[in-house]
Amino acid sequence: MARGPKKHLKKINTPRGWLLSKMGGIYATRPNQGPHKLRECLPLSIVLRNHLHYAITGREVTLILQDKENGVKIDNKIRRDHKFPVGIMDVISIAKTNEHFRLLYDIKGRFKPIKIKDTEAKIKLLKVSTTSRVDSNPSKLKTPKPKSNS
């Protein structure tokens, strides 16, 4: 029996929302443990390579992330790990190209980075996790107010 967490992920077992081809190799980058679940996130290398088309190979992705001047930011924090999990509502900012993207689902449930403006990149969107009824009144949300990432 295996001991510890799994460290490999075959492309055939990846979530359908990642949009990876079955014929493009055997293994896919498995995201590290972090702020999002495995089925609700994408590794940063797949976002840069397959969705944004900034790199062709995994080696180019590591060169982009390790560049000191470039700085790929996820929610206003520089991330250098190519396995970092990027989830829904996260903002991806690339300093050299001065572009900002928000990772959302499309109609069919696939991940899609959407280009956003500079002012919108400073706002972190939250999802509603729970609702409740108080004294048989209409339901009230239990989410904090959105904060800016400054």
PDB file of C-alpha atoms in Angstrom:
ATOM      1  CA  MET A   1       0.000   0.000   0.000  1.00  0.00           C
ATOM      2  CA  ALA A   2       1.088   3.543  -0.683  1.00  0.00           C
ATOM      3  CA  ARG A   3       2.250   5.742   2.154  1.00  0.00           C
ATOM      4  CA  GLY A   4       1.661   9.466   2.220  1.00  0.00           C
ATOM      5  CA  PRO A   5      -0.013  11.709  -0.325  1.00  0.00           C
ATOM      6  CA  LYS A   6       0.087  10.939  -4.036  1.00  0.00           C
ATOM      7  CA  LYS A   7       2.785  12.807  -5.922  1.00  0.00           C
ATOM      8  CA  HIS A   8       1.938  11.964  -9.530  1.00  0.00           C
ATOM      9  CA  LEU A   9      -1.104  12.575 -11.699  1.00  0.00           C
ATOM     10  CA  LYS A  10      -1.793  10.983 -15.062  1.00  0.00           C
ATOM     11  CA  LYS A  11      -3.490  13.078 -17.732  1.00  0.00           C
ATOM     12  CA  ILE A  12      -6.303  10.585 -18.102  1.00  0.00           C
ATOM     13  CA  ASN A  13      -7.256  11.191 -14.440  1.00  0.00           C
ATOM     14  CA  THR A  14      -7.211  14.984 -14.546  1.00  0.00           C
ATOM     15  CA  PRO A  15     -10.483  16.885 -14.153  1.00  0.00           C
ATOM     16  CA  ARG A  16     -12.297  17.599 -17.413  1.00  0.00           C
ATOM     17  CA  GLY A  17     -12.253  21.318 -16.685  1.00  0.00           C
ATOM     18  CA  TRP A  18      -8.481  21.432 -17.159  1.00  0.00           C
ATOM     19  CA  LEU A  19      -8.873  20.837 -20.931  1.00  0.00           C
ATOM     20  CA  LEU A  20      -5.784  18.643 -21.346  1.00  0.00           C
ATOM     21  CA  SER A  21      -5.458  16.356 -24.347  1.00  0.00           C
ATOM     22  CA  LYS A  22      -5.100  12.644 -23.737  1.00  0.00           C
ATOM     23  CA  MET A  23      -2.462  12.283 -26.432  1.00  0.00           C
ATOM     24  CA  GLY A  24      -0.029  15.003 -25.291  1.00  0.00           C
ATOM     25  CA  GLY A  25       2.016  12.837 -22.936  1.00  0.00           C
ATOM     26  CA  ILE A  26       1.364  10.594 -19.946  1.00  0.00           C
ATOM     27  CA  TYR A  27       1.683  12.815 -16.877  1.00  0.00           C
ATOM     28  CA  ALA A  28       0.260  16.189 -15.901  1.00  0.00           C
ATOM     29  CA  THR A  29       1.488  18.626 -13.265  1.00  0.00           C
ATOM     30  CA  ARG A  30      -0.184  17.794  -9.958  1.00  0.00           C
ATOM     31  CA  PRO A  31      -0.970  20.920  -7.904  1.00  0.00           C
ATOM     32  CA  ASN A  32       0.517  21.250  -4.440  1.00  0.00           C
ATOM     33  CA  GLN A  33      -1.671  21.391  -1.389  1.00  0.00           C
ATOM     34  CA  GLY A  34      -2.823  24.918  -0.830  1.00  0.00           C
ATOM     35  CA  PRO A  35      -5.810  27.238  -0.729  1.00  0.00           C
ATOM     36  CA  HIS A  36      -7.914  25.206  -3.216  1.00  0.00           C
ATOM     37  CA  LYS A  37      -8.940  21.572  -3.593  1.00  0.00           C
ATOM     38  CA  LEU A  38      -7.449  19.399  -6.341  1.00  0.00           C
ATOM     39  CA  ARG A  39     -10.668  19.290  -8.376  1.00  0.00           C
ATOM     40  CA  GLU A  40     -11.310  23.044  -7.982  1.00  0.00           C
ATOM     41  CA  CYS A  41      -7.933  24.403  -9.094  1.00  0.00           C
ATOM     42  CA  LEU A  42      -5.333  24.448 -11.849  1.00  0.00           C
ATOM     43  CA  PRO A  43      -1.555  24.312 -11.376  1.00  0.00           C
ATOM     44  CA  LEU A  44       0.151  27.561 -12.344  1.00  0.00           C
ATOM     45  CA  SER A  45       2.202  25.782 -15.024  1.00  0.00           C
ATOM     46  CA  ILE A  46      -0.932  24.600 -16.858  1.00  0.00           C
ATOM     47  CA  VAL A  47      -2.441  28.088 -16.697  1.00  0.00           C
ATOM     48  CA  LEU A  48       0.672  29.678 -18.229  1.00  0.00           C
ATOM     49  CA  ARG A  49       1.265  26.932 -20.789  1.00  0.00           C
ATOM     50  CA  ASN A  50      -2.129  25.677 -21.957  1.00  0.00           C
ATOM     51  CA  HIS A  51      -4.547  28.514 -21.232  1.00  0.00           C
ATOM     52  CA  LEU A  52      -2.546  31.746 -21.593  1.00  0.00           C
ATOM     53  CA  HIS A  53       0.006  30.356 -24.124  1.00  0.00           C
ATOM     54  CA  TYR A  54       3.005  32.163 -22.598  1.00  0.00           C
ATOM     55  CA  ALA A  55       5.148  29.016 -22.789  1.00  0.00           C
ATOM     56  CA  ILE A  56       5.359  25.879 -24.897  1.00  0.00           C
ATOM     57  CA  THR A  57       7.177  23.553 -22.483  1.00  0.00           C
ATOM     58  CA  GLY A  58       7.378  23.111 -18.741  1.00  0.00           C
ATOM     59  CA  ARG A  59      10.975  24.337 -18.750  1.00  0.00           C
ATOM     60  CA  GLU A  60       9.866  27.660 -20.228  1.00  0.00           C
ATOM     61  CA  VAL A  61       7.255  27.958 -17.472  1.00  0.00           C
ATOM     62  CA  THR A  62       9.936  27.580 -14.786  1.00  0.00           C
ATOM     63  CA  LEU A  63      12.095  30.195 -16.552  1.00  0.00           C
ATOM     64  CA  ILE A  64       9.169  32.628 -16.551  1.00  0.00           C
ATOM     65  CA  LEU A  65       8.402  32.024 -12.877  1.00  0.00           C
ATOM     66  CA  GLN A  66      12.026  32.210 -11.689  1.00  0.00           C
ATOM     67  CA  ASP A  67      12.707  35.488 -13.503  1.00  0.00           C
ATOM     68  CA  LYS A  68      13.397  38.107 -10.809  1.00  0.00           C
ATOM     69  CA  GLU A  69      12.117  41.064 -12.864  1.00  0.00           C
ATOM     70  CA  ASN A  70       8.977  39.372 -14.157  1.00  0.00           C
ATOM     71  CA  GLY A  71       7.059  38.301 -11.068  1.00  0.00           C
ATOM     72  CA  VAL A  72       3.867  36.404 -11.793  1.00  0.00           C
ATOM     73  CA  LYS A  73       1.447  37.410  -9.054  1.00  0.00           C
ATOM     74  CA  ILE A  74      -1.517  35.428  -7.798  1.00  0.00           C
ATOM     75  CA  ASP A  75      -3.822  37.636  -5.713  1.00  0.00           C
ATOM     76  CA  ASN A  76      -1.063  40.265  -5.407  1.00  0.00           C
ATOM     77  CA  LYS A  77       1.604  37.836  -4.099  1.00  0.00           C
ATOM     78  CA  ILE A  78       4.563  36.734  -6.198  1.00  0.00           C
ATOM     79  CA  ARG A  79       4.466  32.962  -6.727  1.00  0.00           C
ATOM     80  CA  ARG A  80       7.479  31.043  -8.022  1.00  0.00           C
ATOM     81  CA  ASP A  81       6.154  27.499  -7.582  1.00  0.00           C
ATOM     82  CA  HIS A  82       4.982  25.988 -10.864  1.00  0.00           C
ATOM     83  CA  LYS A  83       2.661  23.642  -8.948  1.00  0.00           C
ATOM     84  CA  PHE A  84       0.876  26.406  -7.023  1.00  0.00           C
ATOM     85  CA  PRO A  85      -2.926  25.834  -7.143  1.00  0.00           C
ATOM     86  CA  VAL A  86      -4.775  28.664  -8.886  1.00  0.00           C
ATOM     87  CA  GLY A  87      -8.497  28.462  -8.156  1.00  0.00           C
ATOM     88  CA  ILE A  88     -11.735  30.102  -9.093  1.00  0.00           C
ATOM     89  CA  MET A  89     -11.898  33.907  -8.587  1.00  0.00           C
ATOM     90  CA  ASP A  90      -8.082  34.181  -8.311  1.00  0.00           C
ATOM     91  CA  VAL A  91      -6.383  37.097 -10.081  1.00  0.00           C
ATOM     92  CA  ILE A  92      -3.269  36.327 -12.153  1.00  0.00           C
ATOM     93  CA  SER A  93      -1.100  39.393 -12.818  1.00  0.00           C
ATOM     94  CA  ILE A  94       1.919  39.362 -15.131  1.00  0.00           C
ATOM     95  CA  ALA A  95       4.211  42.336 -14.612  1.00  0.00           C
ATOM     96  CA  LYS A  96       6.145  42.347 -17.912  1.00  0.00           C
ATOM     97  CA  THR A  97       3.074  42.371 -20.120  1.00  0.00           C
ATOM     98  CA  ASN A  98       0.980  44.400 -17.633  1.00  0.00           C
ATOM     99  CA  GLU A  99      -1.954  41.998 -18.069  1.00  0.00           C
ATOM    100  CA  HIS A 100      -4.404  40.754 -15.467  1.00  0.00           C
ATOM    101  CA  PHE A 101      -6.642  37.683 -15.659  1.00  0.00           C
ATOM    102  CA  ARG A 102      -9.348  36.267 -13.398  1.00  0.00           C
ATOM    103  CA  LEU A 103      -9.835  32.495 -13.445  1.00  0.00           C
ATOM    104  CA  LEU A 104     -13.532  31.614 -13.781  1.00  0.00           C
ATOM    105  CA  TYR A 105     -15.689  28.772 -15.050  1.00  0.00           C
ATOM    106  CA  ASP A 106     -17.334  28.986 -18.451  1.00  0.00           C
ATOM    107  CA  ILE A 107     -20.854  27.712 -19.170  1.00  0.00           C
ATOM    108  CA  LYS A 108     -19.712  24.089 -19.483  1.00  0.00           C
ATOM    109  CA  GLY A 109     -17.737  24.102 -16.211  1.00  0.00           C
ATOM    110  CA  ARG A 110     -14.264  24.493 -17.696  1.00  0.00           C
ATOM    111  CA  PHE A 111     -11.631  26.877 -16.347  1.00  0.00           C
ATOM    112  CA  LYS A 112     -11.219  30.008 -18.417  1.00  0.00           C
ATOM    113  CA  PRO A 113      -8.930  32.972 -17.687  1.00  0.00           C
ATOM    114  CA  ILE A 114     -10.764  36.216 -18.425  1.00  0.00           C
ATOM    115  CA  LYS A 115      -8.822  39.413 -19.085  1.00  0.00           C
ATOM    116  CA  ILE A 116      -9.653  42.184 -16.623  1.00  0.00           C
ATOM    117  CA  LYS A 117      -8.670  45.817 -16.116  1.00  0.00           C
ATOM    118  CA  ASP A 118      -6.021  47.065 -13.699  1.00  0.00           C
ATOM    119  CA  THR A 119      -8.564  48.566 -11.313  1.00  0.00           C
ATOM    120  CA  GLU A 120     -10.595  45.352 -11.173  1.00  0.00           C
ATOM    121  CA  ALA A 121      -7.461  43.296 -10.432  1.00  0.00           C
ATOM    122  CA  LYS A 122      -7.183  44.897  -6.986  1.00  0.00           C
ATOM    123  CA  ILE A 123     -10.573  43.504  -5.907  1.00  0.00           C
ATOM    124  CA  LYS A 124     -10.874  39.946  -4.574  1.00  0.00           C
ATOM    125  CA  LEU A 125     -14.227  38.307  -5.303  1.00  0.00           C
ATOM    126  CA  LEU A 126     -15.605  35.854  -2.780  1.00  0.00           C
ATOM    127  CA  LYS A 127     -18.075  33.046  -3.150  1.00  0.00           C
ATOM    128  CA  VAL A 128     -21.085  32.546  -0.902  1.00  0.00           C
ATOM    129  CA  SER A 129     -20.521  29.427   1.164  1.00  0.00           C
ATOM    130  CA  THR A 130     -23.465  29.329   3.592  1.00  0.00           C
ATOM    131  CA  THR A 131     -26.783  31.018   4.083  1.00  0.00           C
ATOM    132  CA  SER A 132     -29.165  30.846   7.032  1.00  0.00           C
ATOM    133  CA  ARG A 133     -32.627  31.942   8.109  1.00  0.00           C
ATOM    134  CA  VAL A 134     -32.952  34.171  11.129  1.00  0.00           C
ATOM    135  CA  ASP A 135     -36.362  34.165  12.865  1.00  0.00           C
ATOM    136  CA  SER A 136     -38.187  32.995   9.708  1.00  0.00           C
ATOM    137  CA  ASN A 137     -37.032  36.085   7.803  1.00  0.00           C
ATOM    138  CA  PRO A 138     -35.562  35.854   4.316  1.00  0.00           C
ATOM    139  CA  SER A 139     -32.151  34.214   4.206  1.00  0.00           C
ATOM    140  CA  LYS A 140     -29.109  36.270   5.150  1.00  0.00           C
ATOM    141  CA  LEU A 141     -25.609  35.727   3.838  1.00  0.00           C
ATOM    142  CA  LYS A 142     -22.716  34.936   6.143  1.00  0.00           C
ATOM    143  CA  THR A 143     -19.899  36.307   4.031  1.00  0.00           C
ATOM    144  CA  PRO A 144     -17.484  39.087   4.951  1.00  0.00           C
ATOM    145  CA  LYS A 145     -17.350  42.304   3.004  1.00  0.00           C
ATOM    146  CA  PRO A 146     -14.864  42.259   0.098  1.00  0.00           C
ATOM    147  CA  LYS A 147     -11.445  43.699   0.856  1.00  0.00           C
ATOM    148  CA  SER A 148      -9.024  45.238  -1.600  1.00  0.00           C
ATOM    149  CA  ASN A 149      -5.630  43.601  -2.098  1.00  0.00           C
ATOM    150  CA  SER A 150      -3.395  46.513  -1.203  1.00  0.00           C
TER     151      SER A 150
END
